[in-house]
Tab-separated table of C-alpha atoms and ligand atoms in Angstrom:
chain	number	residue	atom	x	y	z
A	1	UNK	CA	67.398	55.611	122.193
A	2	UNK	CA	71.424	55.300	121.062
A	3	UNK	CA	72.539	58.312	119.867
A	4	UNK	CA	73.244	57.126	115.243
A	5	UNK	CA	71.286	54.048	116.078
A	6	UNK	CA	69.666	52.821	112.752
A	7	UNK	CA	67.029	50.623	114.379
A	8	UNK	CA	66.808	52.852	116.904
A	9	UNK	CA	65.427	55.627	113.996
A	10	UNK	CA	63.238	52.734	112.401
A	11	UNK	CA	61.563	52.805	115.974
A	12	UNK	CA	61.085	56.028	116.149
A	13	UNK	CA	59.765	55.931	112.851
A	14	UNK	CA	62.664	58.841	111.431
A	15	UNK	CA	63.135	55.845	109.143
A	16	UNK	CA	60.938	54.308	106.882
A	17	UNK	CA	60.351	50.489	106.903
A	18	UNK	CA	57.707	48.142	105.840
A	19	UNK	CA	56.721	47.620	109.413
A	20	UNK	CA	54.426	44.395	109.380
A	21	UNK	CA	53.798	44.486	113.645
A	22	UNK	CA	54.273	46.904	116.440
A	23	UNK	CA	53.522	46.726	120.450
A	24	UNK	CA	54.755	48.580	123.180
A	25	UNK	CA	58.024	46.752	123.447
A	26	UNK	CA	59.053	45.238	120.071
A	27	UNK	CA	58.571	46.301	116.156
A	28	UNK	CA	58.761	43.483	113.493
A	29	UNK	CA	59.770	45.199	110.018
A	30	UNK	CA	60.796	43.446	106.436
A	31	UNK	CA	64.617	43.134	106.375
A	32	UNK	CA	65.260	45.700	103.340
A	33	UNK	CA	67.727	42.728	101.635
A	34	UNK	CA	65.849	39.697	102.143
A	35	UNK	CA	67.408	36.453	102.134
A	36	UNK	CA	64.266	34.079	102.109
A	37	UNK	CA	60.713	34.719	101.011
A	38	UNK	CA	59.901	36.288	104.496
A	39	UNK	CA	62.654	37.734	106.241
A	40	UNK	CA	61.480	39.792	108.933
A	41	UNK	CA	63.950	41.249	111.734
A	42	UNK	CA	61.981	41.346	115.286
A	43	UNK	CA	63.632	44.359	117.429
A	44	UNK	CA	62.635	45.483	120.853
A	45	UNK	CA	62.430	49.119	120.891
A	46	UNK	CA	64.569	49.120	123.713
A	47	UNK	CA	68.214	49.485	122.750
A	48	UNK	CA	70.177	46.786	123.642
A	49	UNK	CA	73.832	46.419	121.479
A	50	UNK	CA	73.809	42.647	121.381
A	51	UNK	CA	72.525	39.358	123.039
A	52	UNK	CA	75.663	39.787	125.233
A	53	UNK	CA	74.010	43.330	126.620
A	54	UNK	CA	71.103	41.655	128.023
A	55	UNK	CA	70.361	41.426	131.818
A	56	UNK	CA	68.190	39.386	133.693
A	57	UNK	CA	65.304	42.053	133.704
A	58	UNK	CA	65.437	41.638	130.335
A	59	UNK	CA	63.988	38.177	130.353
A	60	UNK	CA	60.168	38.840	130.340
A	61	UNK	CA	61.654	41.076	126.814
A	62	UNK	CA	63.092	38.695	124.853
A	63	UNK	CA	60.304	35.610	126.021
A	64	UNK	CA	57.633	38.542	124.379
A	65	UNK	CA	59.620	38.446	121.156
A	66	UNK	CA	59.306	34.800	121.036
A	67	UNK	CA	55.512	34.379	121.489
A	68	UNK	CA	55.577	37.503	119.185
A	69	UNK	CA	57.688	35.111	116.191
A	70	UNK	CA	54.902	32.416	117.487
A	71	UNK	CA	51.994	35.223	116.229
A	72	UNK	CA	53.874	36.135	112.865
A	73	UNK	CA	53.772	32.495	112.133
A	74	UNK	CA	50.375	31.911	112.611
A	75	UNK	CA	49.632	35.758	110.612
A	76	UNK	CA	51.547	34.139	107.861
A	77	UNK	CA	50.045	30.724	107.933
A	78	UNK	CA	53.257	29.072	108.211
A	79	UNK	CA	52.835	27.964	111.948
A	80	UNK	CA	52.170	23.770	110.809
A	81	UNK	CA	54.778	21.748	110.684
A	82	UNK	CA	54.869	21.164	106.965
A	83	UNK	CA	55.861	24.512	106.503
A	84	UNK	CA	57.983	26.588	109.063
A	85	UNK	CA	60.472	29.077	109.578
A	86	UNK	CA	64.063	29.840	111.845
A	87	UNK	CA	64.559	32.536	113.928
A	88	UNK	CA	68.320	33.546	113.922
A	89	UNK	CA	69.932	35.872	116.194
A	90	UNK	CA	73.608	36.853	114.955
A	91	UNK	CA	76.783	38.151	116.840
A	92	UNK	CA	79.933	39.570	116.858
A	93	UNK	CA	81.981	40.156	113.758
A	94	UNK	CA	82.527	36.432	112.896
A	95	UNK	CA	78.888	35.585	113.497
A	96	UNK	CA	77.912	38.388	111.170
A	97	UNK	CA	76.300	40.831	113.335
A	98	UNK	CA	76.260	44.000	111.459
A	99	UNK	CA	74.147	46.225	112.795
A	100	UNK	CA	74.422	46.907	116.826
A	101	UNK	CA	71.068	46.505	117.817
A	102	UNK	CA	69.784	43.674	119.374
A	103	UNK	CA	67.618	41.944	116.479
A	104	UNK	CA	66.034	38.525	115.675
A	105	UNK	CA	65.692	37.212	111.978
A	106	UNK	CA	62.492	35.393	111.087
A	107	UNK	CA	62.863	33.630	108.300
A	108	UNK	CA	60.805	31.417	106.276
A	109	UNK	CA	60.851	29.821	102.856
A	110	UNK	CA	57.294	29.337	102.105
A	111	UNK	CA	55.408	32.640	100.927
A	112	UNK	CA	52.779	33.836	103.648
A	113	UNK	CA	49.660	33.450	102.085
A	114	UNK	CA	48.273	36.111	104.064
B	1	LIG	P1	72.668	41.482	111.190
B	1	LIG	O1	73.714	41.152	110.160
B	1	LIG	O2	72.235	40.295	111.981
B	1	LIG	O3	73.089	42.654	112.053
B	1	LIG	O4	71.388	41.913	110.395
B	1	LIG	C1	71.131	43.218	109.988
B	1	LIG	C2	70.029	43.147	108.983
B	1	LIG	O5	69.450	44.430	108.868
B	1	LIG	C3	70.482	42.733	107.580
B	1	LIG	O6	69.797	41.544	107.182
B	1	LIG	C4	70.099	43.936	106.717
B	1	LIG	O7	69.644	43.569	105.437
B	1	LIG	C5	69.030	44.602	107.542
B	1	LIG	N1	68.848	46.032	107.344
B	1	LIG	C6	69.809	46.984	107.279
B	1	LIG	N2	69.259	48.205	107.110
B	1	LIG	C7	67.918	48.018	107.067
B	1	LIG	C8	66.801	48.895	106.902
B	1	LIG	N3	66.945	50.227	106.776
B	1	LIG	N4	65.564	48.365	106.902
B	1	LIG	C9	65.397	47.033	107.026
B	1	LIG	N5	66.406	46.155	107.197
B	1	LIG	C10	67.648	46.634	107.213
């Protein structure tokens, strides 16, 4: 855990969020200021600062995240191809990374008809 981590909290659950999945290596919570229907941010409980702090141990990590986003999408019966969803992984100041933990949007426009 980083030391004034915000994510890092959410993990250790000293913050609240509306936390929709959990494992032992990633928690998926609602983004608090959604931007599309479902906006979800998928976060390993690991802290890593950025895409640019992974290492190549880290590989089996982020490949879970993805087949997690591939489980959200079928939970939320968005998973055809009529429907969808992006996942969206920003950094750096210009590409709008503001909070410094690693951290995967999944976003969607149709409603989860869960
Ligand atoms: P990024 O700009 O890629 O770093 O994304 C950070 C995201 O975290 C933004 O979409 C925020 O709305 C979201 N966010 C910030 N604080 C919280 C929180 N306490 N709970 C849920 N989402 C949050």
């Amino acid at each position: 855990m980083a030391k004034d981590c915000l994510f890092c909290k959410i993990v250790n659950k000293e913050i609240d969020s509306d936390i929709v999945y959990e494992d032992d290596k990633v928690i998926v919570f609602k983004d608090i200021n959604p931007k599309e229907p479902v906006h979800l941010l998928i976060v390993p409980k690991v802290h890593r600062e950025s895409i640019m702090d992974l290492k190549k141990e880290d590989a089996e990590l982020i490949s879970h995240m993805v087949f997690v986003a591939q489980e959200i999408a079928k939970k939320y019966n968005i998973d055809d191809k009529e429907k969808g969803f992006n996942l969206l992984n920003n950094y750096g100041k210009e590409g709008g990374q503001e909070i410094d933990h690693l951290h995967v949007h999944f976003l969607a426009k149709s409603k989860p008809s869960t």
